[in-house]
mmCIF file of C-alpha atoms and ligand atoms in Angstrom:
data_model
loop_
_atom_site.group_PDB
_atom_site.id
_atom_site.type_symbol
_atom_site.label_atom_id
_atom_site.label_comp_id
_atom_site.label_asym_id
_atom_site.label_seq_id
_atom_site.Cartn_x
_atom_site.Cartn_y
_atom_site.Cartn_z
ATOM 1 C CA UNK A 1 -23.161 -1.719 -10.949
ATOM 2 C CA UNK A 2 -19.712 -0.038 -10.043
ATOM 3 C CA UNK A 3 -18.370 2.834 -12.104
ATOM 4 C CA UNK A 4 -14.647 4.293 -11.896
ATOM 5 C CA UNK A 5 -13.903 7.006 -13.614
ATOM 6 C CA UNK A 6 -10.622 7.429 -15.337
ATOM 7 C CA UNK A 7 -10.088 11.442 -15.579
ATOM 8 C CA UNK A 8 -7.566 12.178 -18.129
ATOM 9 C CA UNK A 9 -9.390 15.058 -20.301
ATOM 10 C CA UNK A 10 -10.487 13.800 -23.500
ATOM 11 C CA UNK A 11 -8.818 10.535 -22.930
ATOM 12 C CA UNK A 12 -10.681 10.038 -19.807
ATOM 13 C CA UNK A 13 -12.701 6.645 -19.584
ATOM 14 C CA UNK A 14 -15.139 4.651 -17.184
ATOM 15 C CA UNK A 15 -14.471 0.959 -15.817
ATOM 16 C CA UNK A 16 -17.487 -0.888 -15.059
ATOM 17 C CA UNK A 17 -17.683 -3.193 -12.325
ATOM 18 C CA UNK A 18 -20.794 -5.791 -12.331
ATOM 19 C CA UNK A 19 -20.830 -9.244 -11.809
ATOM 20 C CA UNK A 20 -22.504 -10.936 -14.429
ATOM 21 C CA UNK A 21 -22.436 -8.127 -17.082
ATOM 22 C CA UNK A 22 -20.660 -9.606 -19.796
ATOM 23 C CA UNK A 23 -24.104 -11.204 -21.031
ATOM 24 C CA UNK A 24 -25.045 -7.423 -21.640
ATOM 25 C CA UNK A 25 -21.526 -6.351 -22.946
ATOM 26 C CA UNK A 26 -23.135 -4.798 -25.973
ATOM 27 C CA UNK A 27 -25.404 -2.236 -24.102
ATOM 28 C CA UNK A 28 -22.613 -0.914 -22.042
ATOM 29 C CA UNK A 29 -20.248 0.262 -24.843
ATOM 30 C CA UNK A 30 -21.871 4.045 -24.930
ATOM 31 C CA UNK A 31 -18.803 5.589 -26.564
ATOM 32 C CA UNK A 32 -18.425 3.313 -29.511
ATOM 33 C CA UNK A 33 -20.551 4.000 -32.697
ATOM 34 C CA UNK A 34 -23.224 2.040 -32.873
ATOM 35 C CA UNK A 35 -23.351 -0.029 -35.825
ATOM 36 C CA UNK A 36 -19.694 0.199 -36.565
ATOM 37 C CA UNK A 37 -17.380 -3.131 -36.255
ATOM 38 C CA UNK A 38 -15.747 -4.464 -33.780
ATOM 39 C CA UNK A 39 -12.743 -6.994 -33.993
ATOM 40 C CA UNK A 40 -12.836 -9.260 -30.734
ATOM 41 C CA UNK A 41 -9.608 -10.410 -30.261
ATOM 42 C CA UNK A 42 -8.627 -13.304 -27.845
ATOM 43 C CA UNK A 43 -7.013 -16.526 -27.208
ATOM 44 C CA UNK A 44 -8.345 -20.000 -27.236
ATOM 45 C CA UNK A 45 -8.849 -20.809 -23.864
ATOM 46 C CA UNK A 46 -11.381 -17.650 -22.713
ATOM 47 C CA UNK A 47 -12.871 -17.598 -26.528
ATOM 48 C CA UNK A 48 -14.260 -21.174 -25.957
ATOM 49 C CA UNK A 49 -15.420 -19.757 -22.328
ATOM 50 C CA UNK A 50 -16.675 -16.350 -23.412
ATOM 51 C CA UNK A 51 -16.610 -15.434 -27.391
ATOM 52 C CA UNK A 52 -19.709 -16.557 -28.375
ATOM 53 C CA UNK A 53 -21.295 -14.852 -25.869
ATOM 54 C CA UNK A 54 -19.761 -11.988 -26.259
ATOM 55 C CA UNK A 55 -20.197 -11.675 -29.723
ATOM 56 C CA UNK A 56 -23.708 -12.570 -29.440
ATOM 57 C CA UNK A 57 -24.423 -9.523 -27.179
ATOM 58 C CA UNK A 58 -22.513 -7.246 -29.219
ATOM 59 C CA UNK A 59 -24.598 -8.293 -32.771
ATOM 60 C CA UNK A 60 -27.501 -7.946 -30.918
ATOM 61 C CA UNK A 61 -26.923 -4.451 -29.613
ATOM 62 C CA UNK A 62 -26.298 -3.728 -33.165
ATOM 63 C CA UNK A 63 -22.274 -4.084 -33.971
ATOM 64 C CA UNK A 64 -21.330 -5.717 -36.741
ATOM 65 C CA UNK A 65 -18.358 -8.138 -34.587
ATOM 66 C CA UNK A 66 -15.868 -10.849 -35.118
ATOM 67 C CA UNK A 67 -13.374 -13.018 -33.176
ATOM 68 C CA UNK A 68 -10.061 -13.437 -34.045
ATOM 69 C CA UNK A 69 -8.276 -15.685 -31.669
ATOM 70 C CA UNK A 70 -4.535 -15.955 -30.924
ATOM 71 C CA UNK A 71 -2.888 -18.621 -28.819
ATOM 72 C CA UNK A 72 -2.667 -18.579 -24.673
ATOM 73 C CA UNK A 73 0.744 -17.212 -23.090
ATOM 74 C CA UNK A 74 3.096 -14.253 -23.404
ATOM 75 C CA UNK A 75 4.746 -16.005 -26.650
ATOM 76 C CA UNK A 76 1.790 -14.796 -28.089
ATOM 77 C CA UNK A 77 2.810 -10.699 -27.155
ATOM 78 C CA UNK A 78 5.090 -10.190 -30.348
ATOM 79 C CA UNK A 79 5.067 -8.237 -33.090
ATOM 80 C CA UNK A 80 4.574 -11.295 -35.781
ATOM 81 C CA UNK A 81 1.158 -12.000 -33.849
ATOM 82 C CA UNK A 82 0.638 -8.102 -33.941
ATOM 83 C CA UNK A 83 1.039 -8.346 -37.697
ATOM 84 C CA UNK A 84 -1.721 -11.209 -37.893
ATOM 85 C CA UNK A 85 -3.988 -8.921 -35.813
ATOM 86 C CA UNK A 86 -3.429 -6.001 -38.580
ATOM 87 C CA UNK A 87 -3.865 -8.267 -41.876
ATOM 88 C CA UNK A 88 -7.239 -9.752 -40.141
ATOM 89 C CA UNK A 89 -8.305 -5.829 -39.689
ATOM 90 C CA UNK A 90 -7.483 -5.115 -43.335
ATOM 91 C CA UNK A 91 -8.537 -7.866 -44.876
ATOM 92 C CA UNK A 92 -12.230 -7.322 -43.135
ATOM 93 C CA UNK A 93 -12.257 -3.920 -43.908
ATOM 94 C CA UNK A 94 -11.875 -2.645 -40.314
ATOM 95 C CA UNK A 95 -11.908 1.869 -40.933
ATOM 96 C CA UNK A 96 -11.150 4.631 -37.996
ATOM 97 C CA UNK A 97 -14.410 4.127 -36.586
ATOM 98 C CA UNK A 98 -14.037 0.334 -36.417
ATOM 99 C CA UNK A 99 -13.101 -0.950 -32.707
ATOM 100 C CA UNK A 100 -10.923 -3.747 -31.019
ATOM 101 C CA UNK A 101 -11.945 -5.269 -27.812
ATOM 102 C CA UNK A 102 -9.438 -7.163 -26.110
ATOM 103 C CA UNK A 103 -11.000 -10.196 -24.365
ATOM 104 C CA UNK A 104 -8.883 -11.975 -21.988
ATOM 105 C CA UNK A 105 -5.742 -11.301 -19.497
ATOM 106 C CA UNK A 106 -2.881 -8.953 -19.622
ATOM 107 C CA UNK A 107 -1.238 -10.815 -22.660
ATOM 108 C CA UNK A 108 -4.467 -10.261 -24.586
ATOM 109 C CA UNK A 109 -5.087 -6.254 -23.416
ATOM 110 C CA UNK A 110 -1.276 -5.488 -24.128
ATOM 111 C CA UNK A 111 -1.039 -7.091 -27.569
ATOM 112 C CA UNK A 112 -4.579 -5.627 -28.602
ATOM 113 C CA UNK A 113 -4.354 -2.194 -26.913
ATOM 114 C CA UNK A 114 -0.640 -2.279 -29.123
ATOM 115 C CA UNK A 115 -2.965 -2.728 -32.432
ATOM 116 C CA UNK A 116 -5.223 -0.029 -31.689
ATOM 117 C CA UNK A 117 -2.813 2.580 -31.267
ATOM 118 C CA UNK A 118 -0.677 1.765 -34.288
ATOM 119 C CA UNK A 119 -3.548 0.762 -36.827
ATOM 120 C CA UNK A 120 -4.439 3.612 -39.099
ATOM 121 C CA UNK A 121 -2.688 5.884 -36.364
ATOM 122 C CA UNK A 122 -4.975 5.184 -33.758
ATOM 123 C CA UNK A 123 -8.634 3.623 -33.294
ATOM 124 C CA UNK A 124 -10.691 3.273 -30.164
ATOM 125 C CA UNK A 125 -10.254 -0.019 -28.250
ATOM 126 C CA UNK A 126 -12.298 -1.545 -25.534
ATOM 127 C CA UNK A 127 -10.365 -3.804 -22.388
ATOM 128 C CA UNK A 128 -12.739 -6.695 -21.139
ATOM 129 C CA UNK A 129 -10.539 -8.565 -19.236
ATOM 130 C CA UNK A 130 -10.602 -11.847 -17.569
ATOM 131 C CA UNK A 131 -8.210 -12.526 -15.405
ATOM 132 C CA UNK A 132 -7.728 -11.053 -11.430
ATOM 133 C CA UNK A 133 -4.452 -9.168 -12.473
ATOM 134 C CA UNK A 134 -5.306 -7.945 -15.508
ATOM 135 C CA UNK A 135 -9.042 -6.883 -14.023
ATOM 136 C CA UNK A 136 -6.818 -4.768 -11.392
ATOM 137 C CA UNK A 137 -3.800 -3.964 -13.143
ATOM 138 C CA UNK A 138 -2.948 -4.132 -16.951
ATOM 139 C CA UNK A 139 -6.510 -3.595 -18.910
ATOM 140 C CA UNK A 140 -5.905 0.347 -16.443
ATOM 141 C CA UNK A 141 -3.787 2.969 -17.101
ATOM 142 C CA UNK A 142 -3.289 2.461 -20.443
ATOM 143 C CA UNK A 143 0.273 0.876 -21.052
ATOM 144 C CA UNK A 144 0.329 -1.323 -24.365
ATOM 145 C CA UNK A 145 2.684 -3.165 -25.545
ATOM 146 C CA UNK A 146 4.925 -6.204 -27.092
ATOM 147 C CA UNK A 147 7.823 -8.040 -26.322
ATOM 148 C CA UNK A 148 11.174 -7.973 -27.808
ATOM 149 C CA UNK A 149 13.512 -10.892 -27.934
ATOM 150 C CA UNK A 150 15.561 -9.156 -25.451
ATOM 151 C CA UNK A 151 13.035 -7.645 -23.039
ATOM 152 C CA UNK A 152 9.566 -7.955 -22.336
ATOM 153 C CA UNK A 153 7.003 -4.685 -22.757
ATOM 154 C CA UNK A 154 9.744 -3.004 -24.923
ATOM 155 C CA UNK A 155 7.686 -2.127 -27.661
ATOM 156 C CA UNK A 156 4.663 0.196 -26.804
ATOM 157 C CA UNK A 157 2.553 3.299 -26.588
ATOM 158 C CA UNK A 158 0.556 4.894 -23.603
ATOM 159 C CA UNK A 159 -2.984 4.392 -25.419
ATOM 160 C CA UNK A 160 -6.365 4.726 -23.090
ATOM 161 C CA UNK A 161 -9.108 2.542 -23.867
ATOM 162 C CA UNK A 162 -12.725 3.710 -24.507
ATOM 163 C CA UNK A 163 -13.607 2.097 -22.000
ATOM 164 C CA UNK A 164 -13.054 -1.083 -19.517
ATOM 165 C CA UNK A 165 -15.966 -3.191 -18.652
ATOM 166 C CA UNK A 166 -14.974 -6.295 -15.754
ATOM 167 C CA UNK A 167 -16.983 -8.951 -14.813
ATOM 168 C CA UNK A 168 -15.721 -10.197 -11.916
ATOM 169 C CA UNK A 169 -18.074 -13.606 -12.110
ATOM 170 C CA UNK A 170 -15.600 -14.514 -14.850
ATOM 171 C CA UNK A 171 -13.432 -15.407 -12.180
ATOM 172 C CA UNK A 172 -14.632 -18.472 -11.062
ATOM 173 C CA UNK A 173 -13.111 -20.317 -14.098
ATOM 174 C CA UNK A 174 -9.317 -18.824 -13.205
ATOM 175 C CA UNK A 175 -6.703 -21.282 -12.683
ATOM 176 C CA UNK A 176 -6.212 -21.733 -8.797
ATOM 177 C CA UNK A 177 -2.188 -20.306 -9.423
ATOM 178 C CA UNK A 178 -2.786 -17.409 -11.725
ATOM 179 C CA UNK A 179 -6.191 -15.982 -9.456
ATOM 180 C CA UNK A 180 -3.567 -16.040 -5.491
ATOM 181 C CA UNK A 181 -1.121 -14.060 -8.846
ATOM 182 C CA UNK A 182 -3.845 -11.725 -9.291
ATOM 183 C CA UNK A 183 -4.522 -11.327 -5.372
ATOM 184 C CA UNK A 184 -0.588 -10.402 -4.999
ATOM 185 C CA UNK A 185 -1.474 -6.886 -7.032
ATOM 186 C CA UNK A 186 -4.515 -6.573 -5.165
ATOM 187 C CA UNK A 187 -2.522 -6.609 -1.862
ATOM 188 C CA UNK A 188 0.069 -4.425 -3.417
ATOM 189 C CA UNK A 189 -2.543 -2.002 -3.786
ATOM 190 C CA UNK A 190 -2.892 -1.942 0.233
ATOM 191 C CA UNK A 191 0.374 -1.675 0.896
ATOM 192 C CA UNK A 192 1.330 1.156 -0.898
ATOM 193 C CA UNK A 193 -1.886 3.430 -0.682
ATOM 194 C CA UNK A 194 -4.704 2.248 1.492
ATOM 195 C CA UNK A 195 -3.702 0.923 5.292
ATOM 196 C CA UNK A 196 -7.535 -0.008 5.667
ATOM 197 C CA UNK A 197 -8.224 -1.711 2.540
ATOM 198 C CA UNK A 198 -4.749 -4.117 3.382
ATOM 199 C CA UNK A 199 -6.778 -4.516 6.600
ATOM 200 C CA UNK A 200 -9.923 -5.623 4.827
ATOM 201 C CA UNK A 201 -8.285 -7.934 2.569
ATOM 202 C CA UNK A 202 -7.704 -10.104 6.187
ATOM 203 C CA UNK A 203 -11.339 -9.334 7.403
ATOM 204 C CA UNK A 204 -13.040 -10.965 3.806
ATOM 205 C CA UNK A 205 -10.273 -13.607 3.619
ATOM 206 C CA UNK A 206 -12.634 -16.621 3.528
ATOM 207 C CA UNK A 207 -14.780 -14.637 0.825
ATOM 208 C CA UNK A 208 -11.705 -13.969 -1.082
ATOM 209 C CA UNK A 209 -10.566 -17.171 -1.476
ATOM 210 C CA UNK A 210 -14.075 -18.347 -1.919
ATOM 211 C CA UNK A 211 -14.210 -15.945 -4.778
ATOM 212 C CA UNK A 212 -17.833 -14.465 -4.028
ATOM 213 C CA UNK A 213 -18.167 -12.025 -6.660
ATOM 214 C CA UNK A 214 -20.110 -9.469 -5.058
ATOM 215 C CA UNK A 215 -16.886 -8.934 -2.332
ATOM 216 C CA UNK A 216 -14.494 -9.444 -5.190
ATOM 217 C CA UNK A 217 -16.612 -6.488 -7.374
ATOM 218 C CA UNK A 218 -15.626 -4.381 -4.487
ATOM 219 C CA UNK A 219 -11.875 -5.281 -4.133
ATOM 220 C CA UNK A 220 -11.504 -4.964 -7.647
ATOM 221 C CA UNK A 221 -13.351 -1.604 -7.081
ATOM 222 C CA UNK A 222 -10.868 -0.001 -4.907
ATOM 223 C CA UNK A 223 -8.319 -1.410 -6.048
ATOM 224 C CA UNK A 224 -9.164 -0.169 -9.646
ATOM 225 C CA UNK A 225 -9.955 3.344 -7.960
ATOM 226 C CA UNK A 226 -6.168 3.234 -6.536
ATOM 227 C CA UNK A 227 -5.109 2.804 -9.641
ATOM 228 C CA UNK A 228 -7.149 5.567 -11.678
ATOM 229 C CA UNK A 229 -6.108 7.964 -8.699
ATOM 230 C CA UNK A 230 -2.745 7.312 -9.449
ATOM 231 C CA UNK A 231 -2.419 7.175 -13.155
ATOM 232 C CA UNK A 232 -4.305 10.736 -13.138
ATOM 233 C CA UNK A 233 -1.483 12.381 -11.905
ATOM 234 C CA UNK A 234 1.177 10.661 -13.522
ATOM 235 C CA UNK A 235 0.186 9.207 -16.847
ATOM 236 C CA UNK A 236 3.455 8.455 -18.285
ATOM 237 C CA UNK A 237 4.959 7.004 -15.815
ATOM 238 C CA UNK A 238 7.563 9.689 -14.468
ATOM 239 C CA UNK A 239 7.106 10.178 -11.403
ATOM 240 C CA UNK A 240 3.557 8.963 -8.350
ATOM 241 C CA UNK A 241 3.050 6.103 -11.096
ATOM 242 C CA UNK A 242 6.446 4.622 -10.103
ATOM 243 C CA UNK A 243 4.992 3.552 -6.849
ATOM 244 C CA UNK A 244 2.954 0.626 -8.741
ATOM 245 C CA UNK A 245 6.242 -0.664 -9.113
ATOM 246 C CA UNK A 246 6.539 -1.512 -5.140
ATOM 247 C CA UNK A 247 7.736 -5.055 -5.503
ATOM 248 C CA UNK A 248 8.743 -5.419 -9.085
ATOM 249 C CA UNK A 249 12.210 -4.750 -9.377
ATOM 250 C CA UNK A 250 13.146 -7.886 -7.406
ATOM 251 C CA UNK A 251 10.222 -9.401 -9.699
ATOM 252 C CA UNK A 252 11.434 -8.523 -12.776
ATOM 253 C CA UNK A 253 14.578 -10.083 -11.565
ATOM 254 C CA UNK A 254 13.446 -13.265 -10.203
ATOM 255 C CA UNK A 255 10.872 -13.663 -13.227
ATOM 256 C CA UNK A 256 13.746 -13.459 -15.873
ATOM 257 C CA UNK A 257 16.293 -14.927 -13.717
ATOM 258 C CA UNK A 258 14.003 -17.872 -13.591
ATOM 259 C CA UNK A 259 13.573 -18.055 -17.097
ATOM 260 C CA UNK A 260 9.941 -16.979 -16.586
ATOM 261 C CA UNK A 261 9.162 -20.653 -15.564
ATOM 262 C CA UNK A 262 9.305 -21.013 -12.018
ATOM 263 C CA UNK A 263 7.210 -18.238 -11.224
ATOM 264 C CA UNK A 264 4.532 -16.286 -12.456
ATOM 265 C CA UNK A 265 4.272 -12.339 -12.381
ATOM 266 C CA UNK A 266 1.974 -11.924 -9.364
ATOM 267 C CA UNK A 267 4.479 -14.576 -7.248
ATOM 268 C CA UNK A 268 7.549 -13.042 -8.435
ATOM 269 C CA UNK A 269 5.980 -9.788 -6.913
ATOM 270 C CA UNK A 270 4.616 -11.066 -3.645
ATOM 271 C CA UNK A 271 8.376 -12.144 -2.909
ATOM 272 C CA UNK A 272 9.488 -9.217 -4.345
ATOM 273 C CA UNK A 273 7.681 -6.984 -2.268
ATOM 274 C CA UNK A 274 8.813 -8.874 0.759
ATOM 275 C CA UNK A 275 12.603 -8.028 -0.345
ATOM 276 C CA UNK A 276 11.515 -4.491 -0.797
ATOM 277 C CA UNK A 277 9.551 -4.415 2.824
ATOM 278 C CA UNK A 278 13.110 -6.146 4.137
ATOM 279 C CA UNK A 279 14.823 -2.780 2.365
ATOM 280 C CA UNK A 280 12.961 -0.240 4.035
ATOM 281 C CA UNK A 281 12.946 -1.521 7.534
ATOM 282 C CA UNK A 282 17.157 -1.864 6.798
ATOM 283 C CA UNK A 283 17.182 1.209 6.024
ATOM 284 C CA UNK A 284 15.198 2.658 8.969
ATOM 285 C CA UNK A 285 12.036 3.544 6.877
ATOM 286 C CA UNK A 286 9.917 1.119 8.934
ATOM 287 C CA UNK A 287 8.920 -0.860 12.163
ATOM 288 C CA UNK A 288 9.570 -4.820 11.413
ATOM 289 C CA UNK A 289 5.798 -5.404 11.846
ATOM 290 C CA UNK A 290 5.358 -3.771 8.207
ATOM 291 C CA UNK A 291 7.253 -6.676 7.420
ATOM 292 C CA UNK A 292 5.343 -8.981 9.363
ATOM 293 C CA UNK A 293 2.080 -8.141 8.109
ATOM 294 C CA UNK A 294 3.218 -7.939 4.666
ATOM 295 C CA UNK A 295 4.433 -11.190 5.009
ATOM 296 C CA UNK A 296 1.538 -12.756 7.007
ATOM 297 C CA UNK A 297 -0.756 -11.591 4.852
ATOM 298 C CA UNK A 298 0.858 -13.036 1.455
ATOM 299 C CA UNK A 299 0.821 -16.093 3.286
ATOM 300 C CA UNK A 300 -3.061 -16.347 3.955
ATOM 301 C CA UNK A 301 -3.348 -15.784 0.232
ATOM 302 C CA UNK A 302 -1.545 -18.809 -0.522
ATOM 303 C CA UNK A 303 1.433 -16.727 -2.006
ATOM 304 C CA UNK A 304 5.237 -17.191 -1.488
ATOM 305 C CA UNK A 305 7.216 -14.685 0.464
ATOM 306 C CA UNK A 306 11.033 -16.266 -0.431
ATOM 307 C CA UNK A 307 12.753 -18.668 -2.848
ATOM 308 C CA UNK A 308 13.358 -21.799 -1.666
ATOM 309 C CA UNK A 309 16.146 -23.158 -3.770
ATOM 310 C CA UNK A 310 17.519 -23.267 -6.976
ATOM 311 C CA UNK A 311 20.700 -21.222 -8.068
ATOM 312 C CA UNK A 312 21.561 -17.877 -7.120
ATOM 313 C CA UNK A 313 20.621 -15.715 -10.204
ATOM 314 C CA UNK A 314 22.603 -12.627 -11.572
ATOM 315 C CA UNK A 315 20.032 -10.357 -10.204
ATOM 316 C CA UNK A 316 22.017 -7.433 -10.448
ATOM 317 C CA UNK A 317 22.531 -7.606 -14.490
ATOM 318 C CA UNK A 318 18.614 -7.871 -14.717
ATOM 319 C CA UNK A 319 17.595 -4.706 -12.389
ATOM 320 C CA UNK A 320 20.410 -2.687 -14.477
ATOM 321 C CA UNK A 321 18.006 -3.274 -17.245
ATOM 322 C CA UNK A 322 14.851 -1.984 -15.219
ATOM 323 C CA UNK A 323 12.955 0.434 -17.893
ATOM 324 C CA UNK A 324 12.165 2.650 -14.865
ATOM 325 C CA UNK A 325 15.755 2.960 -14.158
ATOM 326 C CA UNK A 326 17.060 6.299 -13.833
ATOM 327 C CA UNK A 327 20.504 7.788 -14.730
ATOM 328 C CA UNK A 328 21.622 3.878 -14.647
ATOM 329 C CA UNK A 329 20.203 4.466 -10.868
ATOM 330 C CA UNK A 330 17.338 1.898 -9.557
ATOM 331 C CA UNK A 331 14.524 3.599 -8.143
ATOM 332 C CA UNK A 332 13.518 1.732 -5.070
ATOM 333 C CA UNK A 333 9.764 2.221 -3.634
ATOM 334 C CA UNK A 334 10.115 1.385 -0.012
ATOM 335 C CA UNK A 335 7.385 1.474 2.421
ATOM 336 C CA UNK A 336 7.175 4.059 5.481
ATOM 337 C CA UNK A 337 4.438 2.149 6.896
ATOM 338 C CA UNK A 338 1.214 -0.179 5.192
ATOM 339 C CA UNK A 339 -0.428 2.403 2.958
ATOM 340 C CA UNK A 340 2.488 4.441 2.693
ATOM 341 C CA UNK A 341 5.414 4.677 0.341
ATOM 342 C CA UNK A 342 8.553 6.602 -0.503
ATOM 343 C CA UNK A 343 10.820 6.338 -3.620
ATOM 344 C CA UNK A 344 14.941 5.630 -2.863
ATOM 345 C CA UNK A 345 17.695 5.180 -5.128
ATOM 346 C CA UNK A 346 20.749 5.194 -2.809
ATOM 347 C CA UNK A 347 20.087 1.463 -1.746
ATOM 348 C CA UNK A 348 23.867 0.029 -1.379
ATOM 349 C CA UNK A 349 25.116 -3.108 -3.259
ATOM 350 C CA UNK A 350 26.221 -4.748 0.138
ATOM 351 C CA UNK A 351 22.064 -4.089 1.374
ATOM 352 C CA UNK A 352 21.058 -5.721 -1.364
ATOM 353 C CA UNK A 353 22.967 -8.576 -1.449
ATOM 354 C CA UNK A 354 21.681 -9.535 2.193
ATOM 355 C CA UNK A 355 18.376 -8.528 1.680
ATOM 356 C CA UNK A 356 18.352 -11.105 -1.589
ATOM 357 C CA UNK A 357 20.027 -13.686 0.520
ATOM 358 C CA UNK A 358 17.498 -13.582 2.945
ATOM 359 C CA UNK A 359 14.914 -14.084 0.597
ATOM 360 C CA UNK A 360 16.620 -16.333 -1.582
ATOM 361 C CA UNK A 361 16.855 -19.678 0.711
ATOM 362 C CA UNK A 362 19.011 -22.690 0.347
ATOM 363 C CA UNK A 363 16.598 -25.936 -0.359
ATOM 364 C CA UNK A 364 17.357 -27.736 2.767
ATOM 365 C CA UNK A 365 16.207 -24.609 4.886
HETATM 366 N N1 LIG B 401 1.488 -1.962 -13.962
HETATM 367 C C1 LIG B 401 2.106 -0.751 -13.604
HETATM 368 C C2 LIG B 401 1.552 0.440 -14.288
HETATM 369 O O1 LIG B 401 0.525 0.356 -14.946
HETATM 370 O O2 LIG B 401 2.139 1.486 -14.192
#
């Protein structure tokens, strides 16, 4: 069993890594009362996987637990749902010492992690997630949030869990699309901060894709530990945590300009980060092989590195609304090499627009 430790002073938190460890969720909650309730919230396609089982571990390590389930996708990350999460937690009597546990992927951490800092002011919640990206990404760090008809994530709170618990043998039943998603944060995680782990992703390819959990516990490892490393010195997001972003300001873009149906988050970043790779070697920050090997190794991961057709999108209107924006200014992270980042905002408009048409590829090319 893996432990990363989270060190943010009396919010600080472990994650634990294990394949297989959900059967023994219960015994691994240390920091929750014992004997106090815990509401598991989580959608309909990982309850009928997981609930019972979870729930069954829980009662039996002496929690007195419940599931409420919500339905699968990000229309489910609203405030309305929110409010159906808070009436269930009234109704069954849920007090300060009572818990949430979030079980499933980043729509299910962000909604439930947004309950458990707003009910009664605050009460502990615990992330077990079950999807790649959200095993990496969203159940760390603590951002929680909702979405607003005219933005998503625009409602929330930094709130740490108690504690994260991933099982990376949940894997196996992930959607072929949304696990290469996950990978595309995974690889991010090389290319901004660790030049050998990007270089191990290649070496364990085969076990990668075959998803051998024992490999995967220690990708998700690192790339967890990147992560914590980060958020400890930046919490809210002001400055080092910015460099998570490497990638998603084309994303955010090419999600929303998409109408957040032709691509999901992790593919709208692996293209993304491509643009932004294309940016810094334009800008003499790197050698074209960082773009090569960014691209080549999105590729082995079955992820896309450009659009191929479709209509150009206002991309500009979308990264004006960027939350991490700055004095109206974008703040580009650009890489210096694999592993190794620096933060820009003087990219010019007539840069970006060839940088986005070389990305952004007519259908017959
Ligand atoms: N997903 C980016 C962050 O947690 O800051």
């Amino acid at each position: 069993m893996a432990v990363v430790n989270v060190n943010l002073g009396d919010r600080s938190y472990p994650i634990t890594i294990s394949p297989g460890c959900l059967a023994n969720i219960g015994d691994l909650l240390r920091n929750i009362d014992p004997e106090t309730k815990i509401l598991i919230v989580s959608d309909d396609h990982v309850a009928a996987l997981y609930g019972q089982q979870v729930l069954a571990s829980l009662e039996k390590a002496g929690y007195h637990a419940e599931i409420f389930q919500i339905r699968p996708g990000e229309a489910s990350k609203t405030i309305e749902v929110a409010m159906s999460v808070y009436t269930k937690a009234i109704e069954w009597g849920m007090d300060r010492k009572s818990s949430f546990l979030a079980l499933g992927g980043g729509v299910v951490g962000d909604l439930t992690g947004f309950v458990a800092a707003t009910y009664l002011r605050g009460v502990p919640f615990i992330q077990v997630p079950t999807s790649l990206l959200a095993q990496v990404d969203s159940s760390v760090g603590g951002k929680v949030a909702v979405d607003h008809p005219l933005g998503k994530n625009l409602i929330g709170a930094f709130y740490q869990p108690q504690t994260v618990v991933i099982d990376p043998a949940l894997l196996r039943t992930l959607p072929e699309r949304e696990y290469y998603a996950g990978l595309a944060e995974v690889i991010k995680y090389g290319a901004i901060a660790d030049k050998e782990f990007f270089t191990r992703l290649l070496t364990e390819q085969e076990a990668i894709l075959a998803r051998n959990p024992l490999v995967l516990g220690e990708i998700i490892q690192r790339s967890c530990q990147i992560k914590a490393d980060i958020v400890e010195k930046d919490e809210k997001d002001t400055s080092l945590r910015m460099i998570l972003n490497f990638g998603h300001t084309i994303a955010h873009a090419l999600e929303a300009g998409f109408g957040f149906e032709r691509y999901n988050h992790g593919e709208a970043v692996a293209i993304g980060m491509v643009g932004a790779a294309l940016l810094s070697h334009r800008m003499g920050f790197c050698s074209p092989d960082v773009v090569a090997a960014l691209r080549d190794c999105l590729i082995r991961f079955h992820l896309p590195t450009n659009v191929v057709g479709g209509t150009v999108i206002d991309y500009r209107g979308y990264m004006e609304r960027d939350k991490k924006n700055i004095g109206g200014e974008t703040q580009w992270i650009l890489l210096l090499d694999i592993g190794q980042t620096t933060i820009c905002n003087a990219v010019s408009e007539a840069m970006l627009q060839d940088i986005m048409a070389e990305i952004m590829l007519p259908a017959d090319a």
